[in-house]
Amino acid sequence: MFARLCLVVSQLLLQLYWICTCLCVAVSTDTDRQFVSDSEVIELFLDNIWMEFGLSENTLAAYRSDMFNLLKWVSKQSIGLLDIKHADLLRYFSQRVEQGMQSRSGARLLSSIRRFYKHQLQHNVITVDPAEKIEFPKLGRRLPDVLTEDEVDKLLHAPDDTKVQGIRDRAMLELLYASGLRVSELISLHVIQLNMRAGILKVFGKGSKERLVPFGDQAGHWLERYLAESRPALLKECHESSVLFLSNRGQGMTRQTFWYLIKRHAATVGIEKHLSPHTLRHAFATHLLNHGADLRVVQLLLGHSDLSTTQVYTHIAQARLQALHHDHHPRG
């Protein structure tokens, strides 16, 4: 109760601070604006969208990087971040493309800048949104390489389950494939989120959205082995941690460490496809659809807020069926 009250009070104080800052900036002259720096405006924007939408640290870091890169550029042009015009932004994007910015990076950058200026407009800090009519070439959605069921089976069997680390790796891979978690969700799991009796995980996804995700008997078996044999050994003497999956040092695992583990185990069993940290998440969704799962059920399991995000996996499943038809039908 006290923690919730503190959160409400902090939200109110932050909103009050933002309103005061907006009023200050809105009524100030160009000379007075020096009292609220452009970098402070960016940080206030980040604080507000974090409080309002519960964005993850990775998402906030991406916004911060994009906005401070823009700030660096406008400073060289002797333009204020809140004084920038539509033509200035077009020039900025043009220069970034000339420097080799790819479509995917450009789309993300535009999304960050649009959100920033839309936020300023909504709070009456600016009267015209300079980013509103800027368009970036639409991305063709690239279908990720998806492992076949045989390849997944090889990957799951790659860790050496006679070793402490091997049991841990097997449990992580089994759980990832059984549940379709994001890697960030997997490594941030705490023991308390795991209900072994019910075979269910309580997951906090993007925007701190909570969902319940089932896992099967195989994942359950390896989790039991990990909790009984591996995790106690990884916990160093007199060391305590509530994190479910531990590194060799007895601490929480990073995304980079887990990504290295996937690549190492894939190389061990000769998997040469282009892999990503979400390889098993992609396989989870595609294999469910291949076996007749409803698209909306897959959406819920993946934690997608938009069904269109999940629909990319139907294209993968269809492409796989077409390839099978072409390879095996006498008139393919």
Short mmCIF file of C-alpha atoms in Angstrom, two decimals:
data_model
loop_
_atom_site.label_atom_id
_atom_site.label_comp_id
_atom_site.label_asym_id
_atom_site.label_seq_id
_atom_site.Cartn_x
_atom_site.Cartn_y
_atom_site.Cartn_z
CA MET A 1 0.00 0.00 0.00
CA PHE A 2 2.80 2.38 0.94
CA ALA A 3 4.75 1.55 -2.23
CA ARG A 4 1.68 2.22 -4.38
CA LEU A 5 1.11 5.56 -2.60
CA CYS A 6 4.75 6.54 -3.23
CA LEU A 7 4.34 5.69 -6.92
CA VAL A 8 1.19 7.82 -7.22
CA VAL A 9 2.87 10.76 -5.45
CA SER A 10 5.96 10.50 -7.67
CA GLN A 11 3.76 10.45 -10.78
CA LEU A 12 1.90 13.56 -9.61
CA LEU A 13 5.13 15.39 -8.80
CA LEU A 14 6.62 14.50 -12.16
CA GLN A 15 3.49 15.66 -13.97
CA LEU A 16 3.51 18.91 -11.98
CA TYR A 17 7.17 19.47 -12.80
CA TRP A 18 6.47 18.81 -16.47
CA ILE A 19 3.52 21.23 -16.52
CA CYS A 20 5.62 23.96 -14.88
CA THR A 21 8.43 23.36 -17.35
CA CYS A 22 6.02 23.43 -20.28
CA LEU A 23 4.57 26.75 -19.10
CA CYS A 24 8.04 28.14 -18.61
CA VAL A 25 9.15 27.14 -22.08
CA ALA A 26 5.89 28.15 -23.75
CA VAL A 27 5.85 31.70 -22.40
CA SER A 28 9.60 32.31 -22.46
CA THR A 29 11.53 34.39 -24.97
CA ASP A 30 14.48 32.90 -26.87
CA THR A 31 16.80 34.41 -24.25
CA ASP A 32 14.86 32.95 -21.33
CA ARG A 33 14.90 29.44 -22.82
CA GLN A 34 18.45 28.98 -21.67
CA PHE A 35 17.04 28.20 -18.21
CA VAL A 36 15.49 24.99 -19.61
CA SER A 37 18.13 23.32 -21.74
CA ASP A 38 17.33 21.08 -24.68
CA SER A 39 18.91 18.12 -22.88
CA GLU A 40 16.60 18.72 -19.89
CA VAL A 41 13.59 18.76 -22.23
CA ILE A 42 14.67 15.37 -23.60
CA GLU A 43 15.12 13.90 -20.12
CA LEU A 44 11.70 15.21 -19.04
CA PHE A 45 10.16 13.65 -22.14
CA LEU A 46 11.80 10.30 -21.30
CA ASP A 47 10.64 10.49 -17.67
CA ASN A 48 7.08 11.17 -18.78
CA ILE A 49 6.77 8.40 -21.34
CA TRP A 50 8.37 5.98 -18.86
CA MET A 51 5.83 6.90 -16.17
CA GLU A 52 2.89 6.92 -18.58
CA PHE A 53 3.63 3.82 -20.66
CA GLY A 54 6.04 1.80 -18.50
CA LEU A 55 8.59 1.47 -21.29
CA SER A 56 11.52 -0.90 -20.87
CA GLU A 57 15.08 0.28 -20.24
CA ASN A 58 16.10 -0.83 -23.74
CA THR A 59 13.30 1.18 -25.38
CA LEU A 60 14.14 4.27 -23.31
CA ALA A 61 17.82 3.88 -24.20
CA ALA A 62 16.89 3.82 -27.90
CA TYR A 63 14.80 7.00 -27.53
CA ARG A 64 17.60 8.70 -25.59
CA SER A 65 20.21 7.78 -28.21
CA ASP A 66 18.03 8.99 -31.10
CA MET A 67 17.11 12.29 -29.46
CA PHE A 68 20.62 13.15 -28.28
CA ASN A 69 22.00 12.39 -31.75
CA LEU A 70 19.46 14.87 -33.14
CA LEU A 71 20.41 17.37 -30.42
CA LYS A 72 24.08 17.05 -31.41
CA TRP A 73 23.16 17.86 -35.00
CA VAL A 74 20.89 20.85 -34.23
CA SER A 75 23.55 22.30 -31.93
CA LYS A 76 25.99 22.36 -34.85
CA GLN A 77 23.35 24.12 -36.95
CA SER A 78 22.76 26.71 -34.19
CA ILE A 79 19.10 25.66 -33.97
CA GLY A 80 17.18 24.99 -30.78
CA LEU A 81 15.61 21.55 -30.45
CA LEU A 82 12.19 23.18 -29.96
CA ASP A 83 12.73 25.68 -32.79
CA ILE A 84 13.48 23.13 -35.48
CA LYS A 85 11.43 23.29 -38.70
CA HIS A 86 10.11 20.65 -41.07
CA ALA A 87 12.81 21.53 -43.62
CA ASP A 88 15.53 21.14 -40.96
CA LEU A 89 14.38 17.61 -40.14
CA LEU A 90 14.30 16.71 -43.83
CA ARG A 91 17.89 17.91 -44.10
CA TYR A 92 18.86 15.88 -41.04
CA PHE A 93 17.35 12.67 -42.43
CA SER A 94 18.94 13.32 -45.82
CA GLN A 95 22.37 13.60 -44.22
CA ARG A 96 21.85 10.45 -42.15
CA VAL A 97 20.88 8.48 -45.28
CA GLU A 98 23.98 9.79 -47.09
CA GLN A 99 26.04 8.56 -44.13
CA GLY A 100 24.68 5.05 -44.71
CA MET A 101 21.66 4.82 -42.41
CA GLN A 102 19.57 1.77 -43.34
CA SER A 103 15.78 1.73 -43.71
CA ARG A 104 15.16 -0.11 -40.44
CA SER A 105 17.32 2.31 -38.44
CA GLY A 106 15.71 5.26 -40.20
CA ALA A 107 12.21 4.05 -39.40
CA ARG A 108 13.09 3.70 -35.71
CA LEU A 109 14.74 7.14 -35.65
CA LEU A 110 11.68 8.74 -37.25
CA SER A 111 9.42 6.99 -34.75
CA SER A 112 11.45 8.43 -31.84
CA ILE A 113 11.47 11.96 -33.25
CA ARG A 114 7.76 11.86 -34.08
CA ARG A 115 6.89 10.77 -30.57
CA PHE A 116 9.06 13.50 -29.04
CA TYR A 117 7.51 16.35 -31.04
CA LYS A 118 3.98 14.97 -30.72
CA HIS A 119 4.52 14.99 -26.96
CA GLN A 120 5.69 18.62 -27.06
CA LEU A 121 2.65 19.59 -29.14
CA GLN A 122 0.23 17.85 -26.77
CA HIS A 123 1.70 19.78 -23.84
CA ASN A 124 1.59 23.13 -25.71
CA VAL A 125 5.37 23.50 -25.71
CA ILE A 126 5.28 23.96 -29.50
CA THR A 127 2.45 25.02 -31.79
CA VAL A 128 3.49 23.12 -34.94
CA ASP A 129 4.78 19.56 -35.13
CA PRO A 130 7.81 19.64 -37.49
CA ALA A 131 7.89 15.83 -37.81
CA GLU A 132 4.21 15.26 -38.59
CA LYS A 133 4.45 15.00 -42.38
CA ILE A 134 7.84 13.35 -42.69
CA GLU A 135 7.71 9.93 -44.33
CA PHE A 136 10.38 7.26 -44.50
CA PRO A 137 10.40 4.45 -47.11
CA LYS A 138 8.22 1.60 -45.86
CA LEU A 139 10.07 -1.50 -44.82
CA GLY A 140 9.46 -4.80 -46.47
CA ARG A 141 9.04 -7.10 -43.49
CA ARG A 142 11.92 -9.56 -43.61
CA LEU A 143 10.90 -13.04 -42.62
CA PRO A 144 13.29 -14.41 -40.00
CA ASP A 145 15.09 -17.70 -40.60
CA VAL A 146 13.14 -20.27 -38.62
CA LEU A 147 14.58 -23.53 -37.38
CA THR A 148 12.81 -26.72 -38.36
CA GLU A 149 11.55 -28.99 -35.59
CA ASP A 150 14.52 -31.32 -36.18
CA GLU A 151 16.95 -28.40 -35.90
CA VAL A 152 15.30 -27.23 -32.67
CA ASP A 153 15.62 -30.76 -31.29
CA LYS A 154 19.35 -30.76 -32.12
CA LEU A 155 19.81 -27.36 -30.47
CA LEU A 156 17.97 -28.43 -27.32
CA HIS A 157 20.18 -31.51 -27.01
CA ALA A 158 23.43 -29.58 -27.58
CA PRO A 159 24.26 -28.68 -23.93
CA ASP A 160 26.22 -31.25 -21.91
CA ASP A 161 23.72 -32.24 -19.21
CA THR A 162 26.41 -33.91 -17.12
CA LYS A 163 27.66 -30.44 -16.16
CA VAL A 164 26.10 -27.73 -14.01
CA GLN A 165 26.21 -25.16 -16.82
CA GLY A 166 24.85 -27.67 -19.32
CA ILE A 167 21.76 -28.36 -17.18
CA ARG A 168 21.19 -24.61 -16.88
CA ASP A 169 21.56 -24.06 -20.63
CA ARG A 170 19.23 -26.97 -21.43
CA ALA A 171 16.60 -25.62 -19.01
CA MET A 172 16.83 -22.13 -20.56
CA LEU A 173 16.57 -23.40 -24.13
CA GLU A 174 13.70 -25.77 -23.28
CA LEU A 175 11.79 -23.00 -21.50
CA LEU A 176 12.38 -20.51 -24.30
CA TYR A 177 11.05 -22.91 -26.93
CA ALA A 178 8.15 -24.08 -24.73
CA SER A 179 6.97 -20.58 -23.82
CA GLY A 180 8.03 -18.24 -26.64
CA LEU A 181 9.48 -15.70 -24.20
CA ARG A 182 11.57 -12.77 -25.32
CA VAL A 183 15.19 -13.17 -24.23
CA SER A 184 14.85 -10.06 -22.04
CA GLU A 185 11.87 -11.72 -20.32
CA LEU A 186 13.75 -14.99 -19.84
CA ILE A 187 16.85 -13.51 -18.20
CA SER A 188 14.79 -11.20 -15.95
CA LEU A 189 12.67 -14.05 -14.53
CA HIS A 190 12.68 -14.48 -10.77
CA VAL A 191 12.09 -17.77 -8.98
CA ILE A 192 8.84 -16.44 -7.52
CA GLN A 193 7.38 -16.06 -11.05
CA LEU A 194 7.63 -19.81 -11.60
CA ASN A 195 4.72 -22.09 -10.61
CA MET A 196 6.06 -25.60 -11.08
CA ARG A 197 2.90 -27.34 -9.88
CA ALA A 198 0.67 -25.55 -12.40
CA GLY A 199 3.32 -25.40 -15.12
CA ILE A 200 2.83 -21.65 -15.56
CA LEU A 201 5.07 -18.59 -15.66
CA LYS A 202 4.01 -15.09 -14.65
CA VAL A 203 5.76 -12.85 -17.18
CA PHE A 204 6.16 -9.08 -17.23
CA GLY A 205 6.61 -8.09 -20.86
CA LYS A 206 6.93 -4.84 -22.76
CA GLY A 207 5.36 -1.91 -20.97
CA SER A 208 5.32 -4.03 -17.77
CA LYS A 209 2.28 -5.90 -19.13
CA GLU A 210 1.62 -9.07 -17.16
CA ARG A 211 0.69 -12.36 -18.80
CA LEU A 212 0.53 -16.01 -17.76
CA VAL A 213 2.42 -18.41 -20.01
CA PRO A 214 2.23 -22.23 -19.77
CA PHE A 215 5.22 -24.49 -20.33
CA GLY A 216 5.15 -28.20 -21.07
CA ASP A 217 6.39 -31.34 -19.35
CA GLN A 218 9.81 -31.32 -21.04
CA ALA A 219 10.60 -27.77 -19.94
CA GLY A 220 9.21 -28.62 -16.49
CA HIS A 221 11.53 -31.63 -16.21
CA TRP A 222 14.64 -29.58 -17.01
CA LEU A 223 13.56 -26.74 -14.74
CA GLU A 224 13.24 -29.24 -11.88
CA ARG A 225 16.74 -30.56 -12.58
CA TYR A 226 18.12 -27.03 -12.80
CA LEU A 227 16.53 -25.96 -9.51
CA ALA A 228 17.65 -29.13 -7.72
CA GLU A 229 21.14 -29.68 -9.16
CA SER A 230 22.43 -26.67 -11.05
CA ARG A 231 21.16 -23.47 -9.44
CA PRO A 232 22.39 -24.29 -5.91
CA ALA A 233 25.87 -24.97 -7.35
CA LEU A 234 25.86 -21.67 -9.29
CA LEU A 235 24.91 -19.71 -6.19
CA LYS A 236 28.21 -18.84 -4.61
CA GLU A 237 28.79 -19.41 -0.92
CA CYS A 238 26.90 -16.86 1.21
CA HIS A 239 25.43 -15.37 -1.96
CA GLU A 240 21.71 -14.84 -2.43
CA SER A 241 19.78 -14.05 -5.59
CA SER A 242 16.11 -14.20 -6.50
CA VAL A 243 16.91 -14.32 -10.24
CA LEU A 244 15.93 -17.66 -11.77
CA PHE A 245 18.77 -18.22 -14.24
CA LEU A 246 22.26 -17.52 -12.94
CA SER A 247 25.57 -16.96 -14.69
CA ASN A 248 28.73 -18.86 -13.79
CA ARG A 249 29.41 -16.12 -11.22
CA GLY A 250 26.12 -16.69 -9.47
CA GLN A 251 24.58 -13.48 -10.77
CA GLY A 252 21.83 -12.63 -13.25
CA MET A 253 22.69 -13.40 -16.85
CA THR A 254 23.00 -10.70 -19.52
CA ARG A 255 21.40 -10.85 -22.97
CA GLN A 256 24.86 -10.89 -24.53
CA THR A 257 25.90 -13.93 -22.48
CA PHE A 258 22.78 -15.87 -23.42
CA TRP A 259 23.17 -14.89 -27.09
CA TYR A 260 26.72 -16.27 -26.96
CA LEU A 261 25.40 -19.53 -25.48
CA ILE A 262 22.86 -19.97 -28.30
CA LYS A 263 25.49 -19.40 -30.99
CA ARG A 264 27.96 -21.78 -29.31
CA HIS A 265 25.42 -24.59 -28.95
CA ALA A 266 24.16 -24.07 -32.54
CA ALA A 267 27.72 -24.33 -33.85
CA THR A 268 28.26 -27.52 -31.83
CA VAL A 269 25.43 -29.32 -33.65
CA GLY A 270 26.19 -27.81 -37.07
CA ILE A 271 23.26 -25.38 -37.43
CA GLU A 272 24.38 -22.84 -40.04
CA LYS A 273 21.23 -20.71 -40.40
CA HIS A 274 21.34 -17.04 -39.47
CA LEU A 275 20.35 -17.01 -35.82
CA SER A 276 19.18 -14.24 -33.53
CA PRO A 277 18.45 -14.05 -29.79
CA HIS A 278 14.78 -14.60 -30.74
CA THR A 279 15.43 -17.75 -32.81
CA LEU A 280 13.51 -20.03 -30.44
CA ARG A 281 10.71 -17.47 -30.03
CA HIS A 282 10.26 -17.47 -33.81
CA ALA A 283 10.31 -21.27 -33.85
CA PHE A 284 7.76 -21.42 -31.01
CA ALA A 285 5.25 -19.27 -32.91
CA THR A 286 5.79 -20.83 -36.33
CA HIS A 287 5.59 -24.42 -35.11
CA LEU A 288 2.40 -23.68 -33.17
CA LEU A 289 0.78 -22.29 -36.32
CA ASN A 290 2.07 -25.21 -38.39
CA HIS A 291 0.26 -27.53 -35.99
CA GLY A 292 -3.03 -25.63 -36.23
CA ALA A 293 -2.91 -23.17 -33.32
CA ASP A 294 -5.24 -20.16 -33.51
CA LEU A 295 -3.47 -16.91 -34.40
CA ARG A 296 -5.03 -15.00 -31.50
CA VAL A 297 -3.90 -17.63 -29.02
CA VAL A 298 -0.34 -17.29 -30.36
CA GLN A 299 -0.68 -13.51 -30.03
CA LEU A 300 -1.59 -13.85 -26.35
CA LEU A 301 1.25 -16.29 -25.66
CA LEU A 302 3.80 -14.02 -27.34
CA GLY A 303 2.50 -10.94 -25.54
CA HIS A 304 1.88 -8.97 -28.74
CA SER A 305 -0.47 -6.02 -28.30
CA ASP A 306 -1.13 -5.86 -32.06
CA LEU A 307 -2.29 -8.91 -34.05
CA SER A 308 -0.46 -7.65 -37.15
CA THR A 309 2.85 -8.25 -35.34
CA THR A 310 1.93 -11.91 -34.91
CA GLN A 311 0.74 -12.29 -38.51
CA VAL A 312 4.32 -12.31 -39.81
CA TYR A 313 4.51 -15.91 -38.53
CA THR A 314 1.58 -16.95 -40.75
CA HIS A 315 3.66 -15.82 -43.73
CA ILE A 316 6.56 -17.98 -42.52
CA ALA A 317 4.26 -20.98 -42.12
CA GLN A 318 2.77 -20.43 -45.60
CA ALA A 319 6.22 -20.04 -47.13
CA ARG A 320 7.28 -23.32 -45.54
CA LEU A 321 4.21 -25.11 -46.93
CA GLN A 322 4.88 -23.70 -50.40
CA ALA A 323 8.50 -24.88 -50.24
CA LEU A 324 7.40 -28.38 -49.18
CA HIS A 325 4.86 -28.46 -52.03
CA HIS A 326 7.49 -27.37 -54.53
CA ASP A 327 10.03 -29.93 -53.33
CA HIS A 328 7.75 -32.96 -52.99
CA HIS A 329 4.76 -32.59 -55.34
CA PRO A 330 5.26 -34.29 -58.74
CA ARG A 331 4.15 -31.09 -60.48
CA GLY A 332 5.71 -28.71 -57.94
#
